[in-house]
mmCIF file of N, CA, C and O in Angstrom:
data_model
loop_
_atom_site.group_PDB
_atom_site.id
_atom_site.type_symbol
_atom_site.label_atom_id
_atom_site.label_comp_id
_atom_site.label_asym_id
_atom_site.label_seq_id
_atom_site.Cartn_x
_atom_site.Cartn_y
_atom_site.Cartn_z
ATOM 1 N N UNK A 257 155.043 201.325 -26.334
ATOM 2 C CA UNK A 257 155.919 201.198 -27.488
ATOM 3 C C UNK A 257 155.200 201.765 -28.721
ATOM 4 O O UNK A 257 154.015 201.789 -29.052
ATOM 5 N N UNK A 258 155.963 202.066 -29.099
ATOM 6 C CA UNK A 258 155.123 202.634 -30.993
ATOM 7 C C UNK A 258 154.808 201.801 -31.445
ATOM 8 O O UNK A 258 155.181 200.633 -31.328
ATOM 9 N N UNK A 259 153.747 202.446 -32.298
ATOM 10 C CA UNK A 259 152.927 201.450 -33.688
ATOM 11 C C UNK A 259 154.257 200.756 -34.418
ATOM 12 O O UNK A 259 154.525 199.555 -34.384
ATOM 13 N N UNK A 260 154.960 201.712 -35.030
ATOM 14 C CA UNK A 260 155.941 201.124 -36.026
ATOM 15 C C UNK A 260 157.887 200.762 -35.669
ATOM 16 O O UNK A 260 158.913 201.081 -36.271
ATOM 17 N N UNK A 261 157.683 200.166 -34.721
ATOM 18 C CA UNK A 261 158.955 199.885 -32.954
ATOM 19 C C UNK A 261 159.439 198.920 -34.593
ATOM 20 O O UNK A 261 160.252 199.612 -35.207
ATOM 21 N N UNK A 262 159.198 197.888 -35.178
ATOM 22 C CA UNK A 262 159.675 197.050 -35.450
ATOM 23 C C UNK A 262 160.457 197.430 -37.039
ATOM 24 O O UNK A 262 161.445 196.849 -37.487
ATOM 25 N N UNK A 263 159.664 198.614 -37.732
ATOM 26 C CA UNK A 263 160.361 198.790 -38.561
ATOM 27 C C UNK A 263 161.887 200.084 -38.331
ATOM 28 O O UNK A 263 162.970 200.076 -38.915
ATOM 29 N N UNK A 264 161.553 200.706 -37.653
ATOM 30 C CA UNK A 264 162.473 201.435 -36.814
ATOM 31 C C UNK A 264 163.894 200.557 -36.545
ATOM 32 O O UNK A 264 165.025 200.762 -36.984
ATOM 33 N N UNK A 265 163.442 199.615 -35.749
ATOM 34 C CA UNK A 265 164.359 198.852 -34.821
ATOM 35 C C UNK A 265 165.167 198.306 -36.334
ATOM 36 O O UNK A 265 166.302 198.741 -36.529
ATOM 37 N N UNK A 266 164.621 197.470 -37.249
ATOM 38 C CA UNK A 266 164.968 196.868 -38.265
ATOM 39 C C UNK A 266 165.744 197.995 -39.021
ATOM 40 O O UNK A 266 166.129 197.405 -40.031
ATOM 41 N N UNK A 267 166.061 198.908 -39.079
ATOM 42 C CA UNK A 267 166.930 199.768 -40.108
ATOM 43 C C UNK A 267 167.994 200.120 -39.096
ATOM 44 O O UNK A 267 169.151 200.227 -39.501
ATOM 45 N N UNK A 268 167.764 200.279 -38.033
ATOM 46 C CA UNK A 268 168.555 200.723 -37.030
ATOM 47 C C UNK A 268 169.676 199.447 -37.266
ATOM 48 O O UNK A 268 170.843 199.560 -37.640
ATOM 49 N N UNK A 269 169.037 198.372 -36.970
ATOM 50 C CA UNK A 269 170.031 197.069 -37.141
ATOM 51 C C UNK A 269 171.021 196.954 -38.493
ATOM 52 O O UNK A 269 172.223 196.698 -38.422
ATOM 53 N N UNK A 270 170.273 197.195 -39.750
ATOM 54 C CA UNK A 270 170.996 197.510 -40.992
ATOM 55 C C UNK A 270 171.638 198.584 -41.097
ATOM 56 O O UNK A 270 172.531 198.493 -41.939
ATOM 57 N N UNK A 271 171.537 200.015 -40.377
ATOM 58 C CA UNK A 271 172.490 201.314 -40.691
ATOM 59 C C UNK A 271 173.437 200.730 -39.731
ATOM 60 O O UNK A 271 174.350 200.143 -40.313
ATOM 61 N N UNK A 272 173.510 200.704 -38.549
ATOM 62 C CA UNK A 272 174.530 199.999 -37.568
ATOM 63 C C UNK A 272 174.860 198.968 -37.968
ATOM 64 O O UNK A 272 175.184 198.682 -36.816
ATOM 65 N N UNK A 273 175.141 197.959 -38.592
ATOM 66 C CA UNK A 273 175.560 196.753 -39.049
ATOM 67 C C UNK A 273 175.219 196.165 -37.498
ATOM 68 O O UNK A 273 176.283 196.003 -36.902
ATOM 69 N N UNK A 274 174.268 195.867 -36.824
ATOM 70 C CA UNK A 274 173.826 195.591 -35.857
ATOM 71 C C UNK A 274 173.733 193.856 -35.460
ATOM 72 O O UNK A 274 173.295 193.183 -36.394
ATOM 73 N N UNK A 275 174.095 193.073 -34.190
ATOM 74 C CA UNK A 275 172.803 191.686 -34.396
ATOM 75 C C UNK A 275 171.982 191.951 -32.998
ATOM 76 O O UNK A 275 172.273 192.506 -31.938
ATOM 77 N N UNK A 276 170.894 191.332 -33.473
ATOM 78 C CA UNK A 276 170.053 192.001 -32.628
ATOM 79 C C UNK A 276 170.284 191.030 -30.872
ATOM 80 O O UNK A 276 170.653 189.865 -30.730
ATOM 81 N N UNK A 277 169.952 191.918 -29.915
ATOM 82 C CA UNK A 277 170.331 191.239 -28.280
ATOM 83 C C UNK A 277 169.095 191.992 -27.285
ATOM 84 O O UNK A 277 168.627 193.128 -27.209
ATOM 85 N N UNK A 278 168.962 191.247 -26.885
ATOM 86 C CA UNK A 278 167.840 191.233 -25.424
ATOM 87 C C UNK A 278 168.648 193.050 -25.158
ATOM 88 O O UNK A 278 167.856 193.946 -25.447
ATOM 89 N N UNK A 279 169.858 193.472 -24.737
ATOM 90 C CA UNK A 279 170.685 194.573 -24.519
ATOM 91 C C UNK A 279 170.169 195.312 -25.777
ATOM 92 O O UNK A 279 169.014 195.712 -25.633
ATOM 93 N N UNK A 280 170.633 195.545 -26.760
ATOM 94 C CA UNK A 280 170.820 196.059 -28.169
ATOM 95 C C UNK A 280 168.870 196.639 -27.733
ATOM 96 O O UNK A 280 168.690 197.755 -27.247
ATOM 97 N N UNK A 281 167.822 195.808 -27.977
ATOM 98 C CA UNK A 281 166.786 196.416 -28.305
ATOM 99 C C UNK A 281 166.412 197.006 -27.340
ATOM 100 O O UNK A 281 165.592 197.908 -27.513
ATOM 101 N N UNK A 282 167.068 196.582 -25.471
ATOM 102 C CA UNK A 282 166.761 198.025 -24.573
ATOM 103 C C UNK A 282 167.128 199.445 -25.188
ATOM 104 O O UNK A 282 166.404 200.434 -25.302
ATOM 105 N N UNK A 283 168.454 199.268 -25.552
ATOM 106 C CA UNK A 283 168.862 201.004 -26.042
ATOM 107 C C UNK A 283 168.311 201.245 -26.769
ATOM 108 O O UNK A 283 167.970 202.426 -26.719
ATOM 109 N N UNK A 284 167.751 200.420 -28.028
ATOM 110 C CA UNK A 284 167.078 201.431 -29.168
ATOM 111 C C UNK A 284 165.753 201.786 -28.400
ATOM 112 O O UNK A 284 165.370 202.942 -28.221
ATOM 113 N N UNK A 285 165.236 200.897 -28.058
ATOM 114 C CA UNK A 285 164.297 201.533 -26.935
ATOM 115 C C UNK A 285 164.251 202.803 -26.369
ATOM 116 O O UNK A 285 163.407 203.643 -26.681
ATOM 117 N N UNK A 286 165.107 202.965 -25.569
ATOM 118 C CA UNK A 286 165.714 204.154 -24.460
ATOM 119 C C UNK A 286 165.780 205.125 -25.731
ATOM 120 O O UNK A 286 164.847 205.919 -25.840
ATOM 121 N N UNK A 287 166.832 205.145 -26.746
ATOM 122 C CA UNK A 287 167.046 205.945 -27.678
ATOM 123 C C UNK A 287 165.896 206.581 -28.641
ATOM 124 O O UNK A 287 165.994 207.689 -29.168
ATOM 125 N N UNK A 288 164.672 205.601 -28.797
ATOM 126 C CA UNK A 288 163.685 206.168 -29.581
ATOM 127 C C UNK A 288 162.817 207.127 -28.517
ATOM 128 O O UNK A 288 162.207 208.131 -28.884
ATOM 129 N N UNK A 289 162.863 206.687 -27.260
ATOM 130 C CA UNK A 289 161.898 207.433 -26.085
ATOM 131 C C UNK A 289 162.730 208.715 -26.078
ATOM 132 O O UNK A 289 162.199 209.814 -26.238
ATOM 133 N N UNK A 290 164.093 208.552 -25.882
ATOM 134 C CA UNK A 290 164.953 209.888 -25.778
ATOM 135 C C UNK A 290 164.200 211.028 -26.978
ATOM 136 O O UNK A 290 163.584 212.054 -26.689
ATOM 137 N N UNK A 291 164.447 210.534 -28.245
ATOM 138 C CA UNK A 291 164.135 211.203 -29.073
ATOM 139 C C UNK A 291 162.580 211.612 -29.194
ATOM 140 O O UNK A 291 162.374 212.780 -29.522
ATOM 141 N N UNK A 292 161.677 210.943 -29.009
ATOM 142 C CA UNK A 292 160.481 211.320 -29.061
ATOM 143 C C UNK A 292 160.123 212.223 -27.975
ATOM 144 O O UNK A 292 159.173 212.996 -28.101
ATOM 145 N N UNK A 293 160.914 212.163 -26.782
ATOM 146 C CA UNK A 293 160.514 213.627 -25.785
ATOM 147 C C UNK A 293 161.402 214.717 -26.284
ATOM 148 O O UNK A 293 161.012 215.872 -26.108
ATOM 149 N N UNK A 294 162.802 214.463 -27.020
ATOM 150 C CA UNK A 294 163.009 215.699 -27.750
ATOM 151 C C UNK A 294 162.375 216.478 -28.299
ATOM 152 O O UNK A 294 162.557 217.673 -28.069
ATOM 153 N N UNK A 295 161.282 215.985 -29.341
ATOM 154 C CA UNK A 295 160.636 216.030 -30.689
ATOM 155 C C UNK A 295 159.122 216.433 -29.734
ATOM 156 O O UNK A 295 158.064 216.730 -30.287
ATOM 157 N N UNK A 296 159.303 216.364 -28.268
ATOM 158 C CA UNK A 296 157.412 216.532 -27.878
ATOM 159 C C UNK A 296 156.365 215.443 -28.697
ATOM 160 O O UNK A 296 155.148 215.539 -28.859
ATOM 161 N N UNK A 297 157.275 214.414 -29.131
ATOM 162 C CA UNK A 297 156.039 213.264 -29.480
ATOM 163 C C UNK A 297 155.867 212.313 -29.063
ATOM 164 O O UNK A 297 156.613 211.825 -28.214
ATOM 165 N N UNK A 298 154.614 211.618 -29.617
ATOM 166 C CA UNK A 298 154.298 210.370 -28.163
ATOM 167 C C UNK A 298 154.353 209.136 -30.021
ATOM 168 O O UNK A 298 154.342 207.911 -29.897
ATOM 169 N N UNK A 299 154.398 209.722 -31.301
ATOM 170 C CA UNK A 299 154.513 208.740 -32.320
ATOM 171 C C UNK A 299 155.555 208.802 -33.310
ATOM 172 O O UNK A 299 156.354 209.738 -33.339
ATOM 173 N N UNK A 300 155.582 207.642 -34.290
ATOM 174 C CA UNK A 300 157.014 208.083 -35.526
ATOM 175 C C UNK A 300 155.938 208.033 -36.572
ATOM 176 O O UNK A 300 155.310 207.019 -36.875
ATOM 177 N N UNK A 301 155.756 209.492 -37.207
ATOM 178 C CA UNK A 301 155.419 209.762 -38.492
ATOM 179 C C UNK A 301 155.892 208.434 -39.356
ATOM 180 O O UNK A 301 156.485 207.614 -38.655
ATOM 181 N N UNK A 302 155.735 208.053 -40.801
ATOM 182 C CA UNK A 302 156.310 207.436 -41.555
ATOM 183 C C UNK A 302 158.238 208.505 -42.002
ATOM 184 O O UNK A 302 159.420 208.166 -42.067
ATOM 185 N N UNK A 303 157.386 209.917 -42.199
ATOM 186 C CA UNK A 303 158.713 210.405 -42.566
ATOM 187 C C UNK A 303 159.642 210.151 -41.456
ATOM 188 O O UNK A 303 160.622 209.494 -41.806
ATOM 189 N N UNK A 304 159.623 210.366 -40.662
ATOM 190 C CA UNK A 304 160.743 210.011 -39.672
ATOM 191 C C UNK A 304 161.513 208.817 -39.378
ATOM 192 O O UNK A 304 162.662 208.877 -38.939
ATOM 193 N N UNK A 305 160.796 207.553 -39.654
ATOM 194 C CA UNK A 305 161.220 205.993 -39.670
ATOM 195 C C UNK A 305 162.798 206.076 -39.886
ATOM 196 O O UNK A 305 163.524 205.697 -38.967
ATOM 197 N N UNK A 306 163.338 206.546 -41.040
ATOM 198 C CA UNK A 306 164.576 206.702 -41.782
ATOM 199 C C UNK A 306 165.714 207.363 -40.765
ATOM 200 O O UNK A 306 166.744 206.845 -40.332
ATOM 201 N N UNK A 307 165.224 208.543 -40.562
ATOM 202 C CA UNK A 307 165.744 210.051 -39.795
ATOM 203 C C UNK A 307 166.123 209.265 -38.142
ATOM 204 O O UNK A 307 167.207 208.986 -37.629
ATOM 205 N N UNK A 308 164.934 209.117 -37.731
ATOM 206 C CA UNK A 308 165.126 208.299 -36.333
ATOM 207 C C UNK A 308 165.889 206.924 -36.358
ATOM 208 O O UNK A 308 166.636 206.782 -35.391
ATOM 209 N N UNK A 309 165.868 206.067 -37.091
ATOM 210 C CA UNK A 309 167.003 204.922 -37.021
ATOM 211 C C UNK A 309 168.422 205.521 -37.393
ATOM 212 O O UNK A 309 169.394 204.928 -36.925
ATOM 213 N N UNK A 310 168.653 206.694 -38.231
ATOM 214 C CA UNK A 310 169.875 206.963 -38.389
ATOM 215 C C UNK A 310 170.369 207.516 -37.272
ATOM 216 O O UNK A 310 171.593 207.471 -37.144
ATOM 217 N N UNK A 311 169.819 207.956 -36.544
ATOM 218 C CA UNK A 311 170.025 208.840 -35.210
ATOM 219 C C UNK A 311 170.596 208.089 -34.124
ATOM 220 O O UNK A 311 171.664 208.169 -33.516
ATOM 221 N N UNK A 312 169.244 207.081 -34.021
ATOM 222 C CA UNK A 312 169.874 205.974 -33.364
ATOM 223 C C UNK A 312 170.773 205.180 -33.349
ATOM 224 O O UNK A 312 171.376 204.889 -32.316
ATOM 225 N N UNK A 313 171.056 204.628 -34.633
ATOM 226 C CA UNK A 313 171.840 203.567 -34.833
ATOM 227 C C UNK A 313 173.352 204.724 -34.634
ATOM 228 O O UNK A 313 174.440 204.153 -34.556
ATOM 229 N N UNK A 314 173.339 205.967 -34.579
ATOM 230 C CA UNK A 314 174.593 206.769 -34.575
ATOM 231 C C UNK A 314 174.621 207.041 -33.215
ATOM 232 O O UNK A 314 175.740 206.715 -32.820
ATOM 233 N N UNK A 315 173.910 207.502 -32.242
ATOM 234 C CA UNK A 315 173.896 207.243 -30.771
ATOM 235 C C UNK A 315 174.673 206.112 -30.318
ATOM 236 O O UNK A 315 175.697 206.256 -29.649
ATOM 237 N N UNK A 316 174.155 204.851 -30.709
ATOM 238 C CA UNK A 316 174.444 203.970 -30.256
ATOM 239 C C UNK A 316 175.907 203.557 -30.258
ATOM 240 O O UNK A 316 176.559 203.083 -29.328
ATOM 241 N N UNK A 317 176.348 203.887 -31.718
ATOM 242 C CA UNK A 317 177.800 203.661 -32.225
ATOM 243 C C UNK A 317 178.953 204.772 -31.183
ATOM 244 O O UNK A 317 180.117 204.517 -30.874
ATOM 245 N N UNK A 318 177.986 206.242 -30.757
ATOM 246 C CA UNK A 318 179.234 206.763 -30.318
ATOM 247 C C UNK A 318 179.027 206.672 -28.823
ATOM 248 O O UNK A 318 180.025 206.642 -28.103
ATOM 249 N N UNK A 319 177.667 206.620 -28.231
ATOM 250 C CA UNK A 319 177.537 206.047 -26.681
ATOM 251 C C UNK A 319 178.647 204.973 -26.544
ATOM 252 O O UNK A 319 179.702 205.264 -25.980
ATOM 253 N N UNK A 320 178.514 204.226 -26.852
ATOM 254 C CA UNK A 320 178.854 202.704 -26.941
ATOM 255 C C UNK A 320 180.745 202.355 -27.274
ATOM 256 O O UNK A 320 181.346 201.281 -27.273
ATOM 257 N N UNK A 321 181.262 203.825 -27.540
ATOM 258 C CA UNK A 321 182.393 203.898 -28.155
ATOM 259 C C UNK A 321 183.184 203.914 -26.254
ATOM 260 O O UNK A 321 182.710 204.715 -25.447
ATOM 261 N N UNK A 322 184.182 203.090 -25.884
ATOM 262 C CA UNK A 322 184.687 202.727 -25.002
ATOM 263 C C UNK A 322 184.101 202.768 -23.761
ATOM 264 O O UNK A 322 184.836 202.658 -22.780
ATOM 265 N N UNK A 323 182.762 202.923 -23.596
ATOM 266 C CA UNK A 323 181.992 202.926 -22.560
ATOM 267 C C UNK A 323 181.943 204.516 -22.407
ATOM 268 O O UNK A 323 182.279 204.657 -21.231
ATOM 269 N N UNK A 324 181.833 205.133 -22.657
ATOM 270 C CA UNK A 324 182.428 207.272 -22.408
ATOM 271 C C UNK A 324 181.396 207.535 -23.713
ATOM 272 O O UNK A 324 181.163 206.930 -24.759
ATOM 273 N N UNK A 325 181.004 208.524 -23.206
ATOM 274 C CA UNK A 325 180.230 209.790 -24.306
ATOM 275 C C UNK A 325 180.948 210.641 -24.904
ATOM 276 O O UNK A 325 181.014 211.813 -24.534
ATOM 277 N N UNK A 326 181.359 210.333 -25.556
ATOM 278 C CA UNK A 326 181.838 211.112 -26.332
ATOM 279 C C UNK A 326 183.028 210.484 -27.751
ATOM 280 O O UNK A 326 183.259 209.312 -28.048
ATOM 281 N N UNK A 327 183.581 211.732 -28.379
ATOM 282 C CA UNK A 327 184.249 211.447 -29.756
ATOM 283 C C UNK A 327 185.759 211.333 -29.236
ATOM 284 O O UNK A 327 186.278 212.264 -28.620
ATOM 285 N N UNK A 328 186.761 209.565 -29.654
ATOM 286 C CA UNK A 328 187.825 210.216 -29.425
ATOM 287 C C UNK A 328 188.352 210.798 -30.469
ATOM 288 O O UNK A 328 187.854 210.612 -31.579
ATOM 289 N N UNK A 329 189.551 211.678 -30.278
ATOM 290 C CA UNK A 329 190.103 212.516 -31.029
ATOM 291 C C UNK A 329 191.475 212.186 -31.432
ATOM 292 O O UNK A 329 192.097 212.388 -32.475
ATOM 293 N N UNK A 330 191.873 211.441 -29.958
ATOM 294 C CA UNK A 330 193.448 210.955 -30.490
ATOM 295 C C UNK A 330 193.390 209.571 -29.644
ATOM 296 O O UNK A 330 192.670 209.472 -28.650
ATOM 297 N N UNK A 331 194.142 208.593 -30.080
ATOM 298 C CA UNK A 331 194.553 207.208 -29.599
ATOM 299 C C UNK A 331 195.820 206.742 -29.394
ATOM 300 O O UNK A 331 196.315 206.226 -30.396
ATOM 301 N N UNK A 332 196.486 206.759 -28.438
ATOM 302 C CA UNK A 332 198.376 206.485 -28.698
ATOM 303 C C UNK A 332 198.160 205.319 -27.752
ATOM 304 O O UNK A 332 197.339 205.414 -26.840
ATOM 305 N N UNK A 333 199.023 204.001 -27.989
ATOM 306 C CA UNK A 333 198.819 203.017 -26.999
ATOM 307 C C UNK A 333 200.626 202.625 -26.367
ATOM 308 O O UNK A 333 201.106 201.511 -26.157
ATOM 309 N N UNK A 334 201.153 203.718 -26.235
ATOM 310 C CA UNK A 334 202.522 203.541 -25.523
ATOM 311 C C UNK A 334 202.169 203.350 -24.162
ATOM 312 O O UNK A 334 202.186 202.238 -23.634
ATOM 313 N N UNK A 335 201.884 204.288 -23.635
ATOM 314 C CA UNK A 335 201.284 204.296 -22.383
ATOM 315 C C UNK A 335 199.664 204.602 -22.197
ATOM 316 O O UNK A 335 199.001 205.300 -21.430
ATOM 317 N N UNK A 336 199.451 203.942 -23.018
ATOM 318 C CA UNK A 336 198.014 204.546 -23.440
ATOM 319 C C UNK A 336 196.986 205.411 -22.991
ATOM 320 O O UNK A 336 196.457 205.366 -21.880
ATOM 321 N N UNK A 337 196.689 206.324 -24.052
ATOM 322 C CA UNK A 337 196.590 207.961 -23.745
ATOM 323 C C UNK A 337 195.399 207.998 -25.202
ATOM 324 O O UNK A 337 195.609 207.923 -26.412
ATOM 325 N N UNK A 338 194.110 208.150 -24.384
ATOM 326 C CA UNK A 338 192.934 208.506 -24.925
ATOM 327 C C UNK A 338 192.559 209.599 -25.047
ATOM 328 O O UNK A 338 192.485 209.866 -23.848
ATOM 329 N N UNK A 339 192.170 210.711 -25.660
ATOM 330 C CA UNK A 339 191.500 211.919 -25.612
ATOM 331 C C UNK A 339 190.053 212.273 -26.307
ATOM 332 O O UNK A 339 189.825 211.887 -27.453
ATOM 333 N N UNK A 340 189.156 212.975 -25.609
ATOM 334 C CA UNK A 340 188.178 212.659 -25.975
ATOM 335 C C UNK A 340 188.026 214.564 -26.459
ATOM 336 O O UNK A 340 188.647 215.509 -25.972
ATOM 337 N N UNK A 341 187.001 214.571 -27.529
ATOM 338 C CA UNK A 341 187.067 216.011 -28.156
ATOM 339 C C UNK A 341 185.483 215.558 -27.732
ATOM 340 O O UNK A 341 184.887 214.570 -27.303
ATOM 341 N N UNK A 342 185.202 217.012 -28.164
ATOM 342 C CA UNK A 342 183.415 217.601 -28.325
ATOM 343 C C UNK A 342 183.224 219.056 -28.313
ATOM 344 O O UNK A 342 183.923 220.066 -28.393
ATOM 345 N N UNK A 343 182.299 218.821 -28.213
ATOM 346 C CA UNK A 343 181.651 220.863 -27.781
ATOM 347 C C UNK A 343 180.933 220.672 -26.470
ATOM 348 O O UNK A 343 180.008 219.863 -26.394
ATOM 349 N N UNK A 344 181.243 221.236 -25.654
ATOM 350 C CA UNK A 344 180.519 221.214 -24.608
ATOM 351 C C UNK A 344 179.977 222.775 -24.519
ATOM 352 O O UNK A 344 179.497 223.106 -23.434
ATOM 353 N N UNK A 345 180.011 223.592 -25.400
ATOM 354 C CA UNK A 345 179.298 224.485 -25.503
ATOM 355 C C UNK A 345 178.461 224.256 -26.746
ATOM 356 O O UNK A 345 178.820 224.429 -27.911
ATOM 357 N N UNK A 346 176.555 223.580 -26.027
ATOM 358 C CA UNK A 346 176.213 223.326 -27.057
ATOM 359 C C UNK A 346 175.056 224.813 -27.727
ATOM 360 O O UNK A 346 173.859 224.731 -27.455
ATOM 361 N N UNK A 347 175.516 225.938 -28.484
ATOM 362 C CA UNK A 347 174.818 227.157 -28.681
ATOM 363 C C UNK A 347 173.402 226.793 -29.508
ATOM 364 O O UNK A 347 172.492 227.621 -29.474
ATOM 365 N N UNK A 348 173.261 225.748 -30.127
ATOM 366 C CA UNK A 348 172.196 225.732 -31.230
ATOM 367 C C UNK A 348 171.589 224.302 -30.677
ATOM 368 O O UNK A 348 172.291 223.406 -30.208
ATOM 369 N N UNK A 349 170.026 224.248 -30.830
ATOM 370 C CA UNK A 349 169.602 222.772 -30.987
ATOM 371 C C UNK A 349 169.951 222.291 -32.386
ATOM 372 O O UNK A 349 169.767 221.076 -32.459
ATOM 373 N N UNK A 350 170.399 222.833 -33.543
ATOM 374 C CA UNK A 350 170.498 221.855 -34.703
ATOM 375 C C UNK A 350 172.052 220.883 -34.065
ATOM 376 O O UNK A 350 172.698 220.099 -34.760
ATOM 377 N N UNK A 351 172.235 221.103 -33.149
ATOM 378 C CA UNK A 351 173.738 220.379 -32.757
ATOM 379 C C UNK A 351 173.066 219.202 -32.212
ATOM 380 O O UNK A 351 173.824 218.232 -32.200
ATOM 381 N N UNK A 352 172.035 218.990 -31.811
ATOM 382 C CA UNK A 352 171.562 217.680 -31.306
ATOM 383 C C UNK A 352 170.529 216.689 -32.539
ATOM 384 O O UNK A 352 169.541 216.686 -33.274
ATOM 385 N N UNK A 353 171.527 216.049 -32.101
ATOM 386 C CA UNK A 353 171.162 214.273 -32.899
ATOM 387 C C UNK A 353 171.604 214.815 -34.582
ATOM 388 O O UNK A 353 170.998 214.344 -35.544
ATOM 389 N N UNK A 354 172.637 215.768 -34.746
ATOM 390 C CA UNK A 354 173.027 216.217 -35.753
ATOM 391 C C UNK A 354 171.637 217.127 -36.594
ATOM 392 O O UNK A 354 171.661 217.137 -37.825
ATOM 393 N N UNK A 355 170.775 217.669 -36.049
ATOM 394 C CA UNK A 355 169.843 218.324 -36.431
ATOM 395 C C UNK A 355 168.859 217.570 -37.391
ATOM 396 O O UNK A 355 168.195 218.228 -38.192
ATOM 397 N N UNK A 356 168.757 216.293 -37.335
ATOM 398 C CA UNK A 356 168.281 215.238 -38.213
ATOM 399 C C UNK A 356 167.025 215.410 -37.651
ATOM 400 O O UNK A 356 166.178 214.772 -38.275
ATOM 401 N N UNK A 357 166.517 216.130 -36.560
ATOM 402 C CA UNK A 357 164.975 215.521 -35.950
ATOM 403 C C UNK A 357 164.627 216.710 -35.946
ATOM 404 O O UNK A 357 163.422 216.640 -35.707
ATOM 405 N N UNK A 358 164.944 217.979 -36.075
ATOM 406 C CA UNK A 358 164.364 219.169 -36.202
ATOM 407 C C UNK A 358 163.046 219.576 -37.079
ATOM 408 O O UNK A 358 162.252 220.500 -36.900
ATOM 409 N N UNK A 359 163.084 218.658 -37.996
ATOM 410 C CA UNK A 359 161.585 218.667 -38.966
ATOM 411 C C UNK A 359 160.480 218.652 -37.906
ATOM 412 O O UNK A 359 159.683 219.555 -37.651
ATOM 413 N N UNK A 360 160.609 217.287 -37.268
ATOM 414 C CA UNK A 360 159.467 216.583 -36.260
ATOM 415 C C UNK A 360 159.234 217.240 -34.534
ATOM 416 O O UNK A 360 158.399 216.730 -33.787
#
């Protein structure tokens, strides 16, 4: 785990309007490891603390959005009819984690 897991985790909880769960701190978990093999790092700079909880705590919100990866786009509940949008042509890395980790 990182030196600084706890201040990370703690903003993550405040940008997500988060409460914290035995569940909740596996993913930020999973989510900070995700990102740090993005980034080729094994630590969180101080600059990054900010950058990486926003990332996360936004992962989490759209992972987490009906169990499915992805953005929906439309919602009708007649017969209910979900559609999910994205790019699945992803051409640029600034498209990942919204290009927020590209500094690091």
């Amino acid at each position: 785990m990182i030196e600084n897991y706890d201040i990370v985790k703690q903003n993550v909880l405040i940008l997500g309007g988060f409460e914290d769960s035995p569940k909740l701190d596996l993913q930020i978990q999973m989510l900070i490891d995700e990102c740090l093999a993005y980034c080729y790092r094994e630590d969180v700079p101080q600059k990054m603390e900010l950058p990486l909880a926003d990332v996360v705590a936004n992962e989490i919100n759209k992972r987490g959005l009906l169990g499915v990866d992805g953005d929906v786009s439309s919602y009708s509940e007649g017969d209910m009819s979900v559609s999910f949008g994205g790019n699945n042509n992803i051409s640029t890395a600034k498209q990942f984690y919204n290009g927020k980790l590209e500094p690091f």
